[in-house]
Coordinates of C-alpha atoms in Angstrom, one line a residue:
X1 CA 274.9 228.6 42.1
X2 CA 273.1 228.9 38.8
X3 CA 270.7 231.8 38.6
X4 CA 268.1 232.2 35.9
X5 CA 265.6 235.1 35.5
X6 CA 262.1 235.1 34.2
X7 CA 260.8 238.5 32.9
X8 CA 257.2 237.9 33.9
X9 CA 258.3 237.2 37.5
X10 CA 260.7 240.0 37.8
X11 CA 262.8 238.1 40.3
X12 CA 265.7 235.7 40.3
X13 CA 265.1 232.0 41.2
X14 CA 267.8 229.6 42.2
X15 CA 268.2 226.7 39.8
X16 CA 268.1 224.1 42.6
X17 CA 264.9 225.3 44.3
X18 CA 262.5 222.5 45.0
X19 CA 261.9 219.6 42.6
X20 CA 261.2 215.9 43.0
X21 CA 263.4 213.8 40.8
X22 CA 263.6 216.2 37.9
X23 CA 265.4 214.6 35.0
X24 CA 265.9 215.3 31.3
X25 CA 265.8 213.1 28.2
X26 CA 266.4 213.9 24.6
X27 CA 263.3 214.2 22.4
X28 CA 263.0 212.6 18.9
X29 CA 265.6 215.1 17.6
X30 CA 268.1 216.0 20.3
X31 CA 268.9 219.2 18.5
X32 CA 265.3 220.6 18.5
X33 CA 263.5 218.9 21.4
X34 CA 264.0 218.0 25.1
X35 CA 261.8 216.1 27.6
X36 CA 261.5 217.4 31.1
X37 CA 260.3 214.7 33.5
X38 CA 259.5 214.8 37.2
X39 CA 257.8 212.7 39.9
X40 CA 254.5 213.8 41.6
X41 CA 252.5 212.5 44.5
X42 CA 249.4 212.1 42.4
X43 CA 247.9 213.2 39.1
X44 CA 248.4 216.9 38.4
X45 CA 246.1 219.2 36.4
X46 CA 247.6 221.8 34.1
X47 CA 251.2 220.8 34.8
X48 CA 253.5 222.5 32.2
X49 CA 257.0 223.7 31.5
X50 CA 257.9 227.2 30.3
X51 CA 261.1 227.6 28.4
X52 CA 263.2 230.3 26.8
X53 CA 266.8 230.6 25.4
X54 CA 269.3 231.9 27.9
X55 CA 270.5 234.6 25.5
X56 CA 268.0 237.0 24.0
X57 CA 267.4 236.6 20.3
X58 CA 268.5 232.9 20.1
X59 CA 265.1 231.4 19.8
X60 CA 261.5 231.6 20.8
X61 CA 259.9 231.2 24.2
X62 CA 257.4 228.5 24.7
X63 CA 255.2 226.5 27.1
X64 CA 254.8 222.7 26.9
X65 CA 251.9 220.9 28.7
X66 CA 252.9 217.8 30.6
X67 CA 251.4 214.4 30.2
X68 CA 251.1 212.0 33.1
X69 CA 252.3 208.4 33.0
X70 CA 251.3 206.1 35.9
X71 CA 251.8 202.5 37.0
X72 CA 251.1 200.3 40.0
X73 CA 254.1 199.4 42.0
X74 CA 254.9 196.2 43.9
X75 CA 252.6 197.3 46.7
X76 CA 249.8 198.1 44.2
X77 CA 250.1 201.8 44.8
X78 CA 249.8 204.2 41.9
X79 CA 252.9 206.1 41.0
X80 CA 252.7 209.2 38.8
X81 CA 255.4 210.8 36.5
X82 CA 255.0 213.9 34.5
X83 CA 256.6 214.4 31.0
X84 CA 256.7 217.6 29.1
X85 CA 258.2 217.6 25.6
X86 CA 259.8 221.0 24.6
X87 CA 259.8 221.4 20.8
X88 CA 260.9 224.0 18.4
X89 CA 264.3 224.5 20.0
X90 CA 267.5 225.6 18.3
X91 CA 270.4 223.3 17.9
X92 CA 273.4 223.6 20.3
X93 CA 271.7 226.3 22.3
X94 CA 271.3 226.8 26.1
X95 CA 267.8 227.1 27.5
X96 CA 266.3 227.8 30.8
X97 CA 263.0 226.1 31.9
X98 CA 260.5 226.4 34.7
X99 CA 258.2 223.6 35.9
X100 CA 254.7 224.6 36.8
X101 CA 252.6 222.1 38.8
X102 CA 253.1 219.1 41.2
X103 CA 256.4 220.1 42.9
X104 CA 256.9 220.8 46.5
X105 CA 257.5 224.4 47.7
X106 CA 255.9 227.7 46.9
X107 CA 258.3 228.6 44.1
X108 CA 258.4 227.0 40.6
X109 CA 261.4 224.8 39.9
X110 CA 263.8 226.3 37.4
X111 CA 266.8 224.8 35.5
X112 CA 268.9 225.0 32.4
X113 CA 270.0 222.6 29.6
X114 CA 271.8 222.7 26.3
X115 CA 270.4 221.2 23.1
X116 CA 272.6 218.9 20.9
X117 CA 274.3 219.9 17.7
X118 CA 272.2 219.2 14.6
X119 CA 272.4 215.9 12.9
X120 CA 275.4 215.9 10.5
X121 CA 276.8 219.1 12.1
X122 CA 280.6 219.3 12.3
X123 CA 280.5 219.8 16.0
X124 CA 282.6 218.4 18.8
X125 CA 280.8 217.1 22.0
X126 CA 281.4 215.0 25.1
X127 CA 279.3 212.4 26.7
X128 CA 279.8 210.1 29.7
X129 CA 278.5 206.7 30.7
X130 CA 278.5 204.0 33.4
X131 CA 276.2 201.3 34.6
X132 CA 275.1 199.3 37.6
X133 CA 274.4 202.3 39.8
X134 CA 272.2 201.8 42.9
X135 CA 271.5 204.6 45.5
X136 CA 273.7 206.1 48.2
X137 CA 271.0 205.7 50.9
X138 CA 272.4 204.0 54.1
X139 CA 269.7 201.3 54.0
X140 CA 270.4 200.3 50.4
X141 CA 272.2 197.0 50.4
X142 CA 272.8 197.1 46.6
X143 CA 274.3 200.6 46.3
X144 CA 277.2 202.3 48.0
X145 CA 278.4 205.9 48.7
X146 CA 280.1 205.5 45.3
X147 CA 276.7 205.7 43.8
X148 CA 276.4 209.3 44.8
X149 CA 280.0 210.1 44.2
X150 CA 279.8 209.3 40.5
X151 CA 276.9 211.7 40.0
X152 CA 279.1 214.6 41.2
X153 CA 282.0 213.3 39.2
X154 CA 280.0 213.2 36.0
X155 CA 278.5 216.6 36.6
X156 CA 282.0 218.1 37.2
X157 CA 282.9 217.0 33.6
X158 CA 279.7 218.8 32.2
X159 CA 279.0 216.4 29.4
X160 CA 276.3 217.0 26.8
X161 CA 274.5 213.9 28.1
X162 CA 275.1 210.8 30.3
X163 CA 274.2 207.2 29.4
X164 CA 273.3 204.9 32.3
X165 CA 274.1 201.4 31.1
X166 CA 271.4 199.4 32.9
X167 CA 270.6 198.3 36.4
X168 CA 269.8 201.9 37.4
X169 CA 268.3 201.8 40.9
X170 CA 268.1 198.1 41.7
X171 CA 264.4 198.7 42.7
X172 CA 263.5 195.2 41.5
X173 CA 265.5 193.7 44.4
X174 CA 263.5 195.7 47.1
X175 CA 260.0 195.4 48.5
X176 CA 259.5 199.2 48.4
X177 CA 260.5 199.7 44.8
X178 CA 258.7 203.1 44.3
X179 CA 260.7 204.6 47.2
X180 CA 263.9 203.2 45.8
X181 CA 263.2 204.8 42.4
X182 CA 262.4 208.1 44.1
X183 CA 265.7 207.9 46.1
X184 CA 267.6 207.3 42.8
X185 CA 266.0 210.2 41.0
X186 CA 266.6 212.5 43.9
X187 CA 270.2 211.4 43.9
X188 CA 270.8 211.9 40.2
X189 CA 268.7 215.1 39.8
X190 CA 271.6 217.5 40.6
X191 CA 273.0 216.4 37.2
X192 CA 270.0 215.0 35.4
X193 CA 268.1 218.3 35.6
X194 CA 270.9 220.0 33.7
X195 CA 271.7 217.4 31.0
X196 CA 269.9 214.3 29.7
X197 CA 270.5 211.1 31.6
X198 CA 269.6 208.5 29.0
X199 CA 268.6 205.0 30.3
X200 CA 269.5 201.6 29.1
X201 CA 267.2 198.9 30.4
X202 CA 269.1 196.1 32.3
X203 CA 268.0 192.8 33.9
X204 CA 267.2 194.6 37.2
X205 CA 264.8 197.0 35.5
X206 CA 262.2 194.2 35.3
X207 CA 260.2 194.1 38.6
X208 CA 258.0 191.3 39.9
X209 CA 254.3 192.0 39.5
X210 CA 254.8 195.4 37.8
X211 CA 253.1 194.9 34.5
X212 CA 253.1 192.0 32.1
X213 CA 256.9 192.1 31.5
X214 CA 257.8 193.7 34.8
X215 CA 258.8 196.9 33.0
X216 CA 255.9 199.3 33.7
X217 CA 257.9 201.3 36.2
X218 CA 260.9 201.8 33.8
X219 CA 258.6 202.7 31.0
X220 CA 256.7 205.2 33.2
X221 CA 259.8 207.0 34.5
X222 CA 261.4 207.7 31.1
X223 CA 260.2 209.1 27.8
X224 CA 262.8 208.4 25.2
X225 CA 262.7 208.6 21.3
X226 CA 260.0 206.4 19.8
X227 CA 261.1 203.1 18.3
X228 CA 257.9 202.6 16.3
X229 CA 257.5 199.0 17.6
X230 CA 254.3 199.6 19.7
X231 CA 253.3 200.5 23.2
X232 CA 254.5 197.2 24.8
X233 CA 258.1 197.9 23.7
X234 CA 258.0 201.7 24.2
X235 CA 261.4 203.0 25.5
X236 CA 263.1 199.6 25.7
X237 CA 265.2 200.3 22.6
X238 CA 265.6 203.5 20.8
X239 CA 268.1 205.6 18.7
X240 CA 269.1 209.2 18.4
X241 CA 271.7 211.3 16.5
X242 CA 274.0 213.9 17.8
X243 CA 276.2 215.6 15.3
X244 CA 277.8 213.0 13.1
X245 CA 277.2 210.1 15.6
X246 CA 274.3 207.7 15.7
X247 CA 273.5 206.2 19.1
X248 CA 271.6 202.9 19.3
X249 CA 270.2 201.8 22.7
X250 CA 269.2 198.1 23.1
X251 CA 267.4 195.8 25.6
X252 CA 269.7 192.8 25.9
X253 CA 267.2 190.7 27.9
X254 CA 265.4 190.0 24.6
X255 CA 268.3 187.9 23.2
X256 CA 270.4 186.8 26.2
X257 CA 270.3 183.3 27.6
X258 CA 271.1 184.3 31.2
X259 CA 268.1 184.3 33.5
X260 CA 269.0 187.0 36.0
X261 CA 265.9 189.2 36.2
X262 CA 262.5 189.0 37.8
X263 CA 260.9 187.9 34.5
X264 CA 262.7 185.7 31.9
X265 CA 262.4 187.8 28.7
X266 CA 264.5 186.0 26.2
X267 CA 262.6 186.2 22.9
X268 CA 259.8 188.3 24.3
X269 CA 259.8 190.7 21.3
X270 CA 259.5 187.8 18.8
X271 CA 262.3 189.3 16.7
X272 CA 260.9 192.8 16.5
X273 CA 263.9 194.3 18.2
X274 CA 266.5 192.5 16.1
X275 CA 264.6 193.5 12.9
X276 CA 264.5 197.1 14.1
X277 CA 268.2 196.9 14.9
X278 CA 269.1 195.7 11.5
X279 CA 267.1 198.5 9.8
X280 CA 268.5 201.1 12.2
X281 CA 272.1 200.1 11.7
X282 CA 271.8 199.8 7.9
X283 CA 270.2 203.2 7.6
X284 CA 272.9 204.8 9.8
X285 CA 275.9 203.3 7.9
X286 CA 274.3 204.3 4.6
X287 CA 273.9 207.9 5.8
X288 CA 276.8 210.1 4.6
X289 CA 276.2 212.5 7.5
X290 CA 276.9 209.7 10.1
X291 CA 280.4 208.7 10.9
X292 CA 280.1 206.9 14.2
X293 CA 277.7 204.2 15.3
X294 CA 277.7 203.7 19.1
X295 CA 275.6 200.9 20.6
X296 CA 274.7 200.9 24.3
X297 CA 273.4 197.6 25.8
X298 CA 273.5 196.4 29.4
X299 CA 274.7 192.8 28.9
X300 CA 278.1 191.9 27.5
X301 CA 279.4 189.7 24.8
X302 CA 282.9 189.3 26.4
X303 CA 284.1 189.4 30.0
X304 CA 287.1 188.0 31.9
X305 CA 285.3 188.1 35.3
X306 CA 284.9 184.9 37.3
X307 CA 281.9 184.1 39.6
X308 CA 279.9 187.0 38.0
X309 CA 277.6 187.2 35.0
X310 CA 280.0 186.5 32.1
X311 CA 279.5 187.2 28.4
X312 CA 276.4 185.9 26.7
X313 CA 276.2 183.6 23.7
X314 CA 272.8 185.1 22.8
X315 CA 274.4 188.4 22.0
X316 CA 277.0 186.7 19.9
X317 CA 274.4 184.8 18.0
X318 CA 271.9 187.5 17.4
X319 CA 273.5 190.9 17.4
X320 CA 277.3 190.7 16.9
X321 CA 276.8 189.6 13.2
X322 CA 274.7 192.8 12.7
X323 CA 277.5 194.9 14.4
X324 CA 279.9 193.3 11.9
X325 CA 277.7 193.8 8.9
X326 CA 277.0 197.4 9.5
X327 CA 280.4 198.3 11.0
X328 CA 279.4 199.4 14.5
X329 CA 282.3 201.3 16.0
X330 CA 281.8 201.1 19.8
X331 CA 279.7 199.0 22.1
X332 CA 279.2 200.3 25.7
X333 CA 278.0 197.8 28.4
X334 CA 277.5 197.3 32.1
X335 CA 276.3 194.1 33.8
X336 CA 279.8 193.1 34.9
X337 CA 280.9 195.3 37.8
X338 CA 284.4 196.2 36.6
X339 CA 286.1 198.1 33.8
X340 CA 287.3 196.2 30.7
X341 CA 288.0 197.1 27.1
X342 CA 288.5 194.9 24.0
X343 CA 290.5 195.2 20.8
X344 CA 288.3 195.9 17.8
X345 CA 286.5 192.6 17.0
X346 CA 284.9 191.3 13.8
X347 CA 283.8 187.8 13.0
X348 CA 284.6 184.8 15.1
X349 CA 287.7 182.7 15.9
X350 CA 287.5 179.7 13.5
X351 CA 286.2 176.6 15.2
X352 CA 285.3 178.2 18.5
X353 CA 282.2 176.5 19.9
X354 CA 281.1 179.7 21.8
X355 CA 281.6 182.0 18.7
X356 CA 284.6 183.7 20.3
X357 CA 284.9 187.2 18.8
X358 CA 288.0 187.6 16.6
X359 CA 290.2 190.6 17.2
X360 CA 290.6 192.6 14.0
X361 CA 293.7 194.4 14.9
X362 CA 296.0 193.9 17.9
X363 CA 299.0 196.2 18.5
X364 CA 302.2 194.1 18.6
X365 CA 303.3 195.5 22.0
X366 CA 300.0 194.5 23.5
X367 CA 299.9 191.1 21.8
X368 CA 303.3 190.2 23.2
X369 CA 302.8 191.6 26.7
X370 CA 301.5 190.2 30.0
X371 CA 298.0 190.5 31.3
X372 CA 296.7 193.9 30.2
X373 CA 295.7 196.0 33.2
X374 CA 295.5 199.7 34.0
X375 CA 298.8 201.5 33.7
X376 CA 300.4 203.1 36.7
X377 CA 300.6 206.9 37.0
X378 CA 304.2 206.8 36.1
X379 CA 303.5 204.7 33.0
X380 CA 300.8 207.1 32.0
X381 CA 303.1 210.1 32.3
X382 CA 305.7 208.4 30.2
X383 CA 303.3 208.1 27.2
X384 CA 302.8 211.4 25.4
X385 CA 299.7 210.3 23.5
X386 CA 297.2 207.4 24.0
X387 CA 297.0 204.5 21.7
X388 CA 295.0 205.0 18.5
X389 CA 292.6 202.2 17.5
X390 CA 291.1 202.0 14.0
X391 CA 287.5 200.9 14.3
X392 CA 287.2 200.0 10.7
X393 CA 288.9 196.8 11.9
X394 CA 285.9 196.1 14.2
X395 CA 283.8 197.2 17.1
X396 CA 285.5 198.1 20.4
X397 CA 283.5 196.8 23.4
X398 CA 283.8 198.6 26.7
X399 CA 282.4 197.4 30.1
X400 CA 281.7 200.2 32.5
X401 CA 279.5 198.5 35.1
X402 CA 281.3 200.6 37.8
X403 CA 278.6 203.1 38.9
X404 CA 278.3 202.1 42.5
X405 CA 277.0 198.5 42.9
X406 CA 277.9 196.9 46.3
X407 CA 279.2 193.8 44.5
X408 CA 282.1 194.9 42.3
X409 CA 283.7 192.2 40.1
X410 CA 287.1 193.9 39.8
X411 CA 288.6 191.5 42.3
X412 CA 287.4 188.3 40.6
X413 CA 289.0 188.6 37.2
X414 CA 290.3 185.4 35.8
X415 CA 294.1 185.1 35.8
X416 CA 295.6 184.4 33.4
X417 CA 292.9 186.2 31.4
X418 CA 290.2 184.0 30.0
X419 CA 286.6 184.5 28.9
X420 CA 283.6 183.1 30.7
X421 CA 280.5 182.8 28.6
X422 CA 276.9 181.8 29.3
X423 CA 276.2 179.3 26.5
X424 CA 272.7 178.2 27.6
X425 CA 270.4 177.6 30.5
X426 CA 269.0 174.4 32.1
X427 CA 265.2 174.5 32.0
X428 CA 263.7 173.9 35.4
X429 CA 261.1 175.4 37.7
X430 CA 262.1 178.8 39.1
X431 CA 265.2 180.5 37.9
X432 CA 267.0 178.9 35.0
X433 CA 270.5 177.9 35.9
X434 CA 273.2 179.2 33.5
X435 CA 275.6 176.9 31.7
X436 CA 279.1 178.4 31.3
X437 CA 282.1 177.8 29.2
X438 CA 285.6 179.1 29.4
X439 CA 287.5 180.4 26.4
X440 CA 290.8 182.1 25.5
X441 CA 290.5 185.9 25.4
X442 CA 292.4 187.1 22.4
X443 CA 290.0 190.0 22.3
X444 CA 291.1 191.5 25.6
X445 CA 293.0 194.9 25.4
X446 CA 292.7 196.2 28.9
X447 CA 291.0 195.7 32.3
X448 CA 291.3 197.3 35.7
X449 CA 291.3 195.4 39.0
X450 CA 292.3 198.6 40.9
X451 CA 289.4 200.9 40.0
X452 CA 286.1 199.3 41.0
X453 CA 284.1 202.6 40.7
X454 CA 284.5 204.6 37.6
X455 CA 282.9 206.2 34.6
X456 CA 283.9 206.7 31.0
X457 CA 284.2 210.1 29.3
X458 CA 284.0 210.1 25.5
X459 CA 284.9 213.2 23.5
X460 CA 283.9 213.2 19.8
X461 CA 285.9 215.2 17.4
X462 CA 284.3 215.4 13.9
X463 CA 287.6 216.1 12.2
X464 CA 287.6 217.4 8.6
X465 CA 286.3 216.0 5.4
X466 CA 288.9 213.6 3.9
X467 CA 290.6 213.1 7.2
X468 CA 290.0 211.2 10.3
X469 CA 287.3 211.6 13.0
X470 CA 288.0 210.5 16.5
X471 CA 286.5 209.6 19.8
X472 CA 288.8 210.0 22.8
X473 CA 287.7 207.5 25.5
X474 CA 289.0 208.2 29.0
X475 CA 288.1 206.0 32.0
X476 CA 288.1 208.0 35.2
X477 CA 288.1 206.8 38.9
X478 CA 284.9 208.3 40.4
X479 CA 286.1 208.0 44.0
X480 CA 289.4 209.8 43.6
X481 CA 289.6 213.6 43.8
X482 CA 289.1 215.2 40.4
X483 CA 288.4 211.8 38.9
X484 CA 291.8 211.0 37.5
X485 CA 292.1 208.9 34.3
X486 CA 293.4 205.3 34.4
X487 CA 292.7 204.3 30.8
X488 CA 292.8 206.4 27.6
X489 CA 292.5 205.4 24.0
X490 CA 291.6 207.3 20.8
X491 CA 289.2 205.6 18.4
X492 CA 289.6 206.6 14.8
X493 CA 287.8 206.1 11.5
X494 CA 287.7 207.9 8.1
X495 CA 285.5 211.0 8.2
X496 CA 282.4 210.9 6.1
X497 CA 282.8 207.4 4.6
X498 CA 282.2 203.8 5.4
X499 CA 285.1 201.4 5.8
X500 CA 284.3 199.9 2.3
X501 CA 284.3 203.4 0.7
X502 CA 287.6 204.2 2.3
X503 CA 289.1 200.9 1.2
X504 CA 287.9 201.4 -2.4
X505 CA 289.5 204.9 -2.4
X506 CA 292.8 203.5 -1.3
X507 CA 292.9 200.9 -4.1

């Protein structure tokens, strides 16, 4: 049990006392700011968060006033969320905090967190991710007990932060959406109150009748770094830097053809998001203090699942060329409810009508082998080190839509492996029906039919100047004791240089 002490109180308070859906998000600079958010039954006057470093002498104490965001849910009831931004923090430092106002119980809620390493810092860190979550409530038809198990499994790994890759609570599919959101926040709070759980908006974040685009609830519950694109698009896409890695979070509904939400949003930003993405990626790749560019988006460009969502041509048309141009290293996705990983991809297979991504580098042993699936425990133990993948050859795409959804796609994978792609929709009244195409899948590196519930753990090692920097990606089964790994790969790229610079130096 964590215990923190406040000098003015003179007593110890348990870190899990009280609280309603307390969750953290990074501020504009994850090294110096943190957002503490929580749900309240109504508007709260003078709500605030006090904070101080855990170790004396490591930084100043402070108090941040909370701001209330509110929206009307599907029953036209007002829902209130408090957000307090803690500023002036020290990088890579542990803090304790205390919430004042709006929480149940006589005692203030207290917790702890760690700030991120400063941008450009030569610091190692670990983060986790998964998507398609749901709740573990018995009456939730869209979640499962696995939805709760993955929270505990992630917390046991103690990452710096966790990315939730879209379709968070599935509140859009229920007629009591505010209660579903409250259930979800209560479920994740044992971890999300200690480390940021950063959201990616998926198709099921859009709720019928909840704002113009159905996104008012999502935008009220989270306060993420500003994208500068205006209030209508607040929080739907954003970017942040941790150490030598730049993270770019996108809202795929804007470019995808598939109509699988409560509101059809293809093109709703009128190109603003894509222009922002181009600027953000260009700036990141030109920054000598950035090595890794990691993109998080709910929908997928490639998938071998049958009778599920499939890859989307819209992503291939709009964003994959930008990923190629600016040398994105890693793309993390949900949407498909299984685990799947690609080879590095760059460009398209010549003559492919659906713009099939072209693998940039395929290990010979993989290229000649059978359908790539998760290795057995015996096979894992026989390999001393995981495969190394050079991301200067292209971006590796990883599907981790394995958070707890009641409709896993791990058992409906096409065999032999093939890609299934949404290539358009038929315009009609009501929901637009998707048109699909099948393609060969030369991009497929690995998929797992035997681990329907899982998360990915990613450990970033900055390396040394002139050498290689790495990300060790480990997929872990969230239902098995101690979350054993079933896939592991080490991504590499030259430290402190772009692929072009590295190539020029070699010539």
